[in-house]
Amino acid sequence: MAGHGDNRDYGSGSRNPGGGGRDYDGYREYEVGTVVMTGTGEMAAIGVKAVTEGSAGLDRTRRILPIDPLESKVSEIGKSVTAVCQYVEVEQQKKASKERRKAERKESEERAAAERAEAELIKKKKEDKARKEVERKEEIHKSLDIKMAVRVGELRENVREDIRSEIREAIGELCRVVSHGKEKVVEVVKSGAESSASSSETDELSMHTRNLCITEKRKRGPETAVEGSPPMELPPKRTPKRTPRQSRFDGLVFTPLDRNPGETVVMCPKINYEAMMDMFIRSTGYTIITSDEKVVLLEIKEDMKAAGLQQFVRWDNKGTLDSAYVIPKHKDLTRYRPIWPTYNEPMVRTSRVVARGLNFLLSKLPTNDHFNLPAVSQLTAKLNRVNTKIRRLGSLTNLTAQTFDIKDMFSRLPHVDIMKAVRWLLNFHSEKGHTFMRVNTRGRGASFGLTTRADHWRKVEFVDLCKFVEIALQHTYTHATTVLLRQDVGIPMGKSTSPPLACILCAYAKVTFLRSLGRYAHNVFGIRLMDDVLLVVASLSGVNDIIEVNSSGATVANMVIGSFSPTRLAMSAPRSPPSSRSV
């Protein structure tokens, strides 16, 4: 049995840390309330109530109360959260104070900078004002000095003139005394009016001499003879009178002569205007456009984008349409040659690339398939080959050779036939497996092979080339007598693509013509250099079944040139050289 003090609580470790017990003079009552657990959404009630009552003489029963760890943990977390909140609040206050001090410092710096700027501005204004004042004073002093110098100069001239007049009069009086002997000298006293008159005459002479040039000032009177010797006579100077050309030919038109730029033709503006009207405005191959130039350029650009050529065409946004003009021909001044500059057009760079590509494709055609002569230097070799072929035909061969000048070759070629010839050329190379070529944009040369882009070589697809030529033919514009025109018929004049397009069309016509002759094609030879054509027909003596040549000789050329288009081109009278065994 336990003793009296066995049930007494001496403050051991069984005390509830939550503070749920009370002590009344040796009696301790413990009470643990209800604890709600919300971790899983369920509520658990744990109630332990222990009341120990008794007196000093009674035995008390001691019960050990359980300690809840969750409650202690919550209490610790609550204290930690409180401390953290206090810390955060203190830090926020510090940060706000720091931001406020920073803003005040920045505001003070801005205020000081504004004050300094204002002070500098005021100082600068004062300096400018002082400088202007100094300059004004200097100008005043300068003007005063100039006026003073002018006044002093005038006074000096007056004094000199008075002294000269006095000396002149004294010398005159002395001469009279010497010549007439002793005579009474009459003293002449000049008044102030005469002195002022002499000064006014001097001023008048000075005013007149200011307008004289150096040559006029050097002119003097006749030289006096010295001791009876005759004066020396010199030939007069020959200074031809120069009249500026602008004054002599004012209102006339100056133009260089065709194929002779050293000579200049001066003509009446009416004649030049009529020539422009006949060559451009009244021509059936041109259409007058009433739209503005900007609208036309925008339309061309939109058509390029619609055709998918926005990457192929190097469009120049600063490009404009040039103005056409005419120049007289060197053989006949009453006939004119149209000049159509295109170096300012937006697509001029792409046109140069396409022209080089077309020339390359044309050069890759078989030599016997066309009459084209790239240069005059190749004429001798071409004639030698023709002579060799003629000698192989035998001694009984009869030759007929004639030359023709194709008139208006560029202006009468339809666009449909031009595109047909271009497609024929592209199809010829496509059948050999070529679909593109590479062109050197900064020099000569083109190739079907692959090259590096570092050498300024550009790839040109056949499809893009055909589309570009077609759109370029549809949109060919120029200004003539301030009128916007569009060329609807013929090859565009002045463009880089004009010569190769004409040569391609002639090559296509020659191939078509020779194929139509069948087995007689090897008896026809020809050479073409631009608009000059040489045609040679070989036949057996007495046989006239190949081509019938009439007296004028135009039938032969009409058969060749007639294949260019459905409408035959106008031709001049043939120039027939004498027939011979060799050309």
JSON list of N, CA and C in Angstrom, two decimals, residues 75-112:
[
{"chain": "A", "resi": 75, "resn": "SER", "atom": "N", "xyz": [0.95, 24.26, -32.37]},
{"chain": "A", "resi": 75, "resn": "SER", "atom": "CA", "xyz": [1.36, 25.44, -31.60]},
{"chain": "A", "resi": 75, "resn": "SER", "atom": "C", "xyz": [2.69, 25.98, -32.10]},
{"chain": "A", "resi": 76, "resn": "GLU", "atom": "N", "xyz": [3.63, 25.05, -32.36]},
{"chain": "A", "resi": 76, "resn": "GLU", "atom": "CA", "xyz": [4.92, 25.50, -32.86]},
{"chain": "A", "resi": 76, "resn": "GLU", "atom": "C", "xyz": [4.80, 26.15, -34.24]},
{"chain": "A", "resi": 77, "resn": "ILE", "atom": "N", "xyz": [3.96, 25.54, -35.10]},
{"chain": "A", "resi": 77, "resn": "ILE", "atom": "CA", "xyz": [3.77, 26.12, -36.44]},
{"chain": "A", "resi": 77, "resn": "ILE", "atom": "C", "xyz": [3.15, 27.50, -36.34]},
{"chain": "A", "resi": 78, "resn": "GLY", "atom": "N", "xyz": [2.19, 27.65, -35.40]},
{"chain": "A", "resi": 78, "resn": "GLY", "atom": "CA", "xyz": [1.56, 28.96, -35.22]},
{"chain": "A", "resi": 78, "resn": "GLY", "atom": "C", "xyz": [2.56, 30.01, -34.81]},
{"chain": "A", "resi": 79, "resn": "LYS", "atom": "N", "xyz": [3.46, 29.63, -33.89]},
{"chain": "A", "resi": 79, "resn": "LYS", "atom": "CA", "xyz": [4.48, 30.59, -33.48]},
{"chain": "A", "resi": 79, "resn": "LYS", "atom": "C", "xyz": [5.40, 30.93, -34.65]},
{"chain": "A", "resi": 80, "resn": "SER", "atom": "N", "xyz": [5.76, 29.89, -35.43]},
{"chain": "A", "resi": 80, "resn": "SER", "atom": "CA", "xyz": [6.65, 30.14, -36.57]},
{"chain": "A", "resi": 80, "resn": "SER", "atom": "C", "xyz": [6.00, 31.06, -37.60]},
{"chain": "A", "resi": 81, "resn": "VAL", "atom": "N", "xyz": [4.70, 30.80, -37.88]},
{"chain": "A", "resi": 81, "resn": "VAL", "atom": "CA", "xyz": [3.99, 31.64, -38.84]},
{"chain": "A", "resi": 81, "resn": "VAL", "atom": "C", "xyz": [3.92, 33.07, -38.35]},
{"chain": "A", "resi": 82, "resn": "THR", "atom": "N", "xyz": [3.68, 33.23, -37.06]},
{"chain": "A", "resi": 82, "resn": "THR", "atom": "CA", "xyz": [3.63, 34.59, -36.50]},
{"chain": "A", "resi": 82, "resn": "THR", "atom": "C", "xyz": [4.96, 35.30, -36.66]},
{"chain": "A", "resi": 83, "resn": "ALA", "atom": "N", "xyz": [6.04, 34.55, -36.37]},
{"chain": "A", "resi": 83, "resn": "ALA", "atom": "CA", "xyz": [7.37, 35.15, -36.52]},
{"chain": "A", "resi": 83, "resn": "ALA", "atom": "C", "xyz": [7.66, 35.51, -37.97]},
{"chain": "A", "resi": 84, "resn": "VAL", "atom": "N", "xyz": [7.27, 34.59, -38.89]},
{"chain": "A", "resi": 84, "resn": "VAL", "atom": "CA", "xyz": [7.50, 34.87, -40.31]},
{"chain": "A", "resi": 84, "resn": "VAL", "atom": "C", "xyz": [6.71, 36.08, -40.76]},
{"chain": "A", "resi": 85, "resn": "CYS", "atom": "N", "xyz": [5.46, 36.18, -40.32]},
{"chain": "A", "resi": 85, "resn": "CYS", "atom": "CA", "xyz": [4.64, 37.33, -40.69]},
{"chain": "A", "resi": 85, "resn": "CYS", "atom": "C", "xyz": [5.24, 38.62, -40.19]},
{"chain": "A", "resi": 86, "resn": "GLN", "atom": "N", "xyz": [5.72, 38.57, -38.96]},
{"chain": "A", "resi": 86, "resn": "GLN", "atom": "CA", "xyz": [6.36, 39.77, -38.42]},
{"chain": "A", "resi": 86, "resn": "GLN", "atom": "C", "xyz": [7.62, 40.13, -39.22]},
{"chain": "A", "resi": 87, "resn": "TYR", "atom": "N", "xyz": [8.41, 39.09, -39.58]},
{"chain": "A", "resi": 87, "resn": "TYR", "atom": "CA", "xyz": [9.62, 39.34, -40.36]},
{"chain": "A", "resi": 87, "resn": "TYR", "atom": "C", "xyz": [9.30, 39.93, -41.73]},
{"chain": "A", "resi": 88, "resn": "VAL", "atom": "N", "xyz": [8.27, 39.34, -42.39]},
{"chain": "A", "resi": 88, "resn": "VAL", "atom": "CA", "xyz": [7.88, 39.84, -43.71]},
{"chain": "A", "resi": 88, "resn": "VAL", "atom": "C", "xyz": [7.39, 41.27, -43.62]},
{"chain": "A", "resi": 89, "resn": "GLU", "atom": "N", "xyz": [6.62, 41.55, -42.58]},
{"chain": "A", "resi": 89, "resn": "GLU", "atom": "CA", "xyz": [6.11, 42.91, -42.42]},
{"chain": "A", "resi": 89, "resn": "GLU", "atom": "C", "xyz": [7.24, 43.90, -42.21]},
{"chain": "A", "resi": 90, "resn": "VAL", "atom": "N", "xyz": [8.23, 43.50, -41.41]},
{"chain": "A", "resi": 90, "resn": "VAL", "atom": "CA", "xyz": [9.37, 44.38, -41.17]},
{"chain": "A", "resi": 90, "resn": "VAL", "atom": "C", "xyz": [10.16, 44.60, -42.47]},
{"chain": "A", "resi": 91, "resn": "GLU", "atom": "N", "xyz": [10.35, 43.51, -43.22]},
{"chain": "A", "resi": 91, "resn": "GLU", "atom": "CA", "xyz": [11.09, 43.63, -44.48]},
{"chain": "A", "resi": 91, "resn": "GLU", "atom": "C", "xyz": [10.35, 44.52, -45.47]},
{"chain": "A", "resi": 92, "resn": "GLN", "atom": "N", "xyz": [9.02, 44.37, -45.53]},
{"chain": "A", "resi": 92, "resn": "GLN", "atom": "CA", "xyz": [8.24, 45.22, -46.42]},
{"chain": "A", "resi": 92, "resn": "GLN", "atom": "C", "xyz": [8.35, 46.69, -46.04]},
{"chain": "A", "resi": 93, "resn": "GLN", "atom": "N", "xyz": [8.34, 46.94, -44.74]},
{"chain": "A", "resi": 93, "resn": "GLN", "atom": "CA", "xyz": [8.51, 48.32, -44.29]},
{"chain": "A", "resi": 93, "resn": "GLN", "atom": "C", "xyz": [9.88, 48.86, -44.68]},
{"chain": "A", "resi": 94, "resn": "LYS", "atom": "N", "xyz": [10.92, 48.01, -44.52]},
{"chain": "A", "resi": 94, "resn": "LYS", "atom": "CA", "xyz": [12.26, 48.44, -44.90]},
{"chain": "A", "resi": 94, "resn": "LYS", "atom": "C", "xyz": [12.34, 48.71, -46.41]},
{"chain": "A", "resi": 95, "resn": "LYS", "atom": "N", "xyz": [11.73, 47.79, -47.19]},
{"chain": "A", "resi": 95, "resn": "LYS", "atom": "CA", "xyz": [11.76, 47.96, -48.63]},
{"chain": "A", "resi": 95, "resn": "LYS", "atom": "C", "xyz": [11.02, 49.22, -49.06]},
{"chain": "A", "resi": 96, "resn": "ALA", "atom": "N", "xyz": [9.85, 49.47, -48.46]},
{"chain": "A", "resi": 96, "resn": "ALA", "atom": "CA", "xyz": [9.10, 50.67, -48.78]},
{"chain": "A", "resi": 96, "resn": "ALA", "atom": "C", "xyz": [9.88, 51.92, -48.43]},
{"chain": "A", "resi": 97, "resn": "SER", "atom": "N", "xyz": [10.54, 51.86, -47.26]},
{"chain": "A", "resi": 97, "resn": "SER", "atom": "CA", "xyz": [11.36, 53.01, -46.86]},
{"chain": "A", "resi": 97, "resn": "SER", "atom": "C", "xyz": [12.51, 53.22, -47.83]},
{"chain": "A", "resi": 98, "resn": "LYS", "atom": "N", "xyz": [13.13, 52.10, -48.27]},
{"chain": "A", "resi": 98, "resn": "LYS", "atom": "CA", "xyz": [14.24, 52.21, -49.21]},
{"chain": "A", "resi": 98, "resn": "LYS", "atom": "C", "xyz": [13.77, 52.77, -50.55]},
{"chain": "A", "resi": 99, "resn": "GLU", "atom": "N", "xyz": [12.60, 52.29, -51.05]},
{"chain": "A", "resi": 99, "resn": "GLU", "atom": "CA", "xyz": [12.06, 52.81, -52.30]},
{"chain": "A", "resi": 99, "resn": "GLU", "atom": "C", "xyz": [11.73, 54.28, -52.18]},
{"chain": "A", "resi": 100, "resn": "ARG", "atom": "N", "xyz": [11.18, 54.68, -51.04]},
{"chain": "A", "resi": 100, "resn": "ARG", "atom": "CA", "xyz": [10.83, 56.08, -50.84]},
{"chain": "A", "resi": 100, "resn": "ARG", "atom": "C", "xyz": [12.08, 56.96, -50.85]},
{"chain": "A", "resi": 101, "resn": "ARG", "atom": "N", "xyz": [13.15, 56.49, -50.15]},
{"chain": "A", "resi": 101, "resn": "ARG", "atom": "CA", "xyz": [14.39, 57.26, -50.16]},
{"chain": "A", "resi": 101, "resn": "ARG", "atom": "C", "xyz": [15.00, 57.33, -51.56]},
{"chain": "A", "resi": 102, "resn": "LYS", "atom": "N", "xyz": [14.89, 56.20, -52.30]},
{"chain": "A", "resi": 102, "resn": "LYS", "atom": "CA", "xyz": [15.42, 56.17, -53.66]},
{"chain": "A", "resi": 102, "resn": "LYS", "atom": "C", "xyz": [14.67, 57.15, -54.56]},
{"chain": "A", "resi": 103, "resn": "ALA", "atom": "N", "xyz": [13.33, 57.16, -54.43]},
{"chain": "A", "resi": 103, "resn": "ALA", "atom": "CA", "xyz": [12.53, 58.08, -55.24]},
{"chain": "A", "resi": 103, "resn": "ALA", "atom": "C", "xyz": [12.85, 59.53, -54.88]},
{"chain": "A", "resi": 104, "resn": "GLU", "atom": "N", "xyz": [13.01, 59.79, -53.58]},
{"chain": "A", "resi": 104, "resn": "GLU", "atom": "CA", "xyz": [13.36, 61.16, -53.18]},
{"chain": "A", "resi": 104, "resn": "GLU", "atom": "C", "xyz": [14.72, 61.57, -53.73]},
{"chain": "A", "resi": 105, "resn": "ARG", "atom": "N", "xyz": [15.68, 60.61, -53.68]},
{"chain": "A", "resi": 105, "resn": "ARG", "atom": "CA", "xyz": [17.01, 60.91, -54.20]},
{"chain": "A", "resi": 105, "resn": "ARG", "atom": "C", "xyz": [16.96, 61.18, -55.71]},
{"chain": "A", "resi": 106, "resn": "LYS", "atom": "N", "xyz": [16.18, 60.35, -56.43]},
{"chain": "A", "resi": 106, "resn": "LYS", "atom": "CA", "xyz": [16.06, 60.53, -57.87]},
{"chain": "A", "resi": 106, "resn": "LYS", "atom": "C", "xyz": [15.38, 61.86, -58.20]},
{"chain": "A", "resi": 107, "resn": "GLU", "atom": "N", "xyz": [14.37, 62.18, -57.43]},
{"chain": "A", "resi": 107, "resn": "GLU", "atom": "CA", "xyz": [13.67, 63.45, -57.66]},
{"chain": "A", "resi": 107, "resn": "GLU", "atom": "C", "xyz": [14.58, 64.63, -57.42]},
{"chain": "A", "resi": 108, "resn": "SER", "atom": "N", "xyz": [15.40, 64.52, -56.36]},
{"chain": "A", "resi": 108, "resn": "SER", "atom": "CA", "xyz": [16.32, 65.61, -56.08]},
{"chain": "A", "resi": 108, "resn": "SER", "atom": "C", "xyz": [17.38, 65.74, -57.18]},
{"chain": "A", "resi": 109, "resn": "GLU", "atom": "N", "xyz": [17.85, 64.58, -57.70]},
{"chain": "A", "resi": 109, "resn": "GLU", "atom": "CA", "xyz": [18.82, 64.63, -58.79]},
{"chain": "A", "resi": 109, "resn": "GLU", "atom": "C", "xyz": [18.21, 65.25, -60.04]},
{"chain": "A", "resi": 110, "resn": "GLU", "atom": "N", "xyz": [16.97, 64.86, -60.36]},
{"chain": "A", "resi": 110, "resn": "GLU", "atom": "CA", "xyz": [16.32, 65.44, -61.53]},
{"chain": "A", "resi": 110, "resn": "GLU", "atom": "C", "xyz": [16.11, 66.94, -61.35]},
{"chain": "A", "resi": 111, "resn": "ARG", "atom": "N", "xyz": [15.74, 67.33, -60.14]},
{"chain": "A", "resi": 111, "resn": "ARG", "atom": "CA", "xyz": [15.55, 68.75, -59.89]},
{"chain": "A", "resi": 111, "resn": "ARG", "atom": "C", "xyz": [16.87, 69.50, -60.05]},
{"chain": "A", "resi": 112, "resn": "ALA", "atom": "N", "xyz": [17.96, 68.89, -59.53]},
{"chain": "A", "resi": 112, "resn": "ALA", "atom": "CA", "xyz": [19.26, 69.54, -59.66]},
{"chain": "A", "resi": 112, "resn": "ALA", "atom": "C", "xyz": [19.69, 69.61, -61.13]}
]
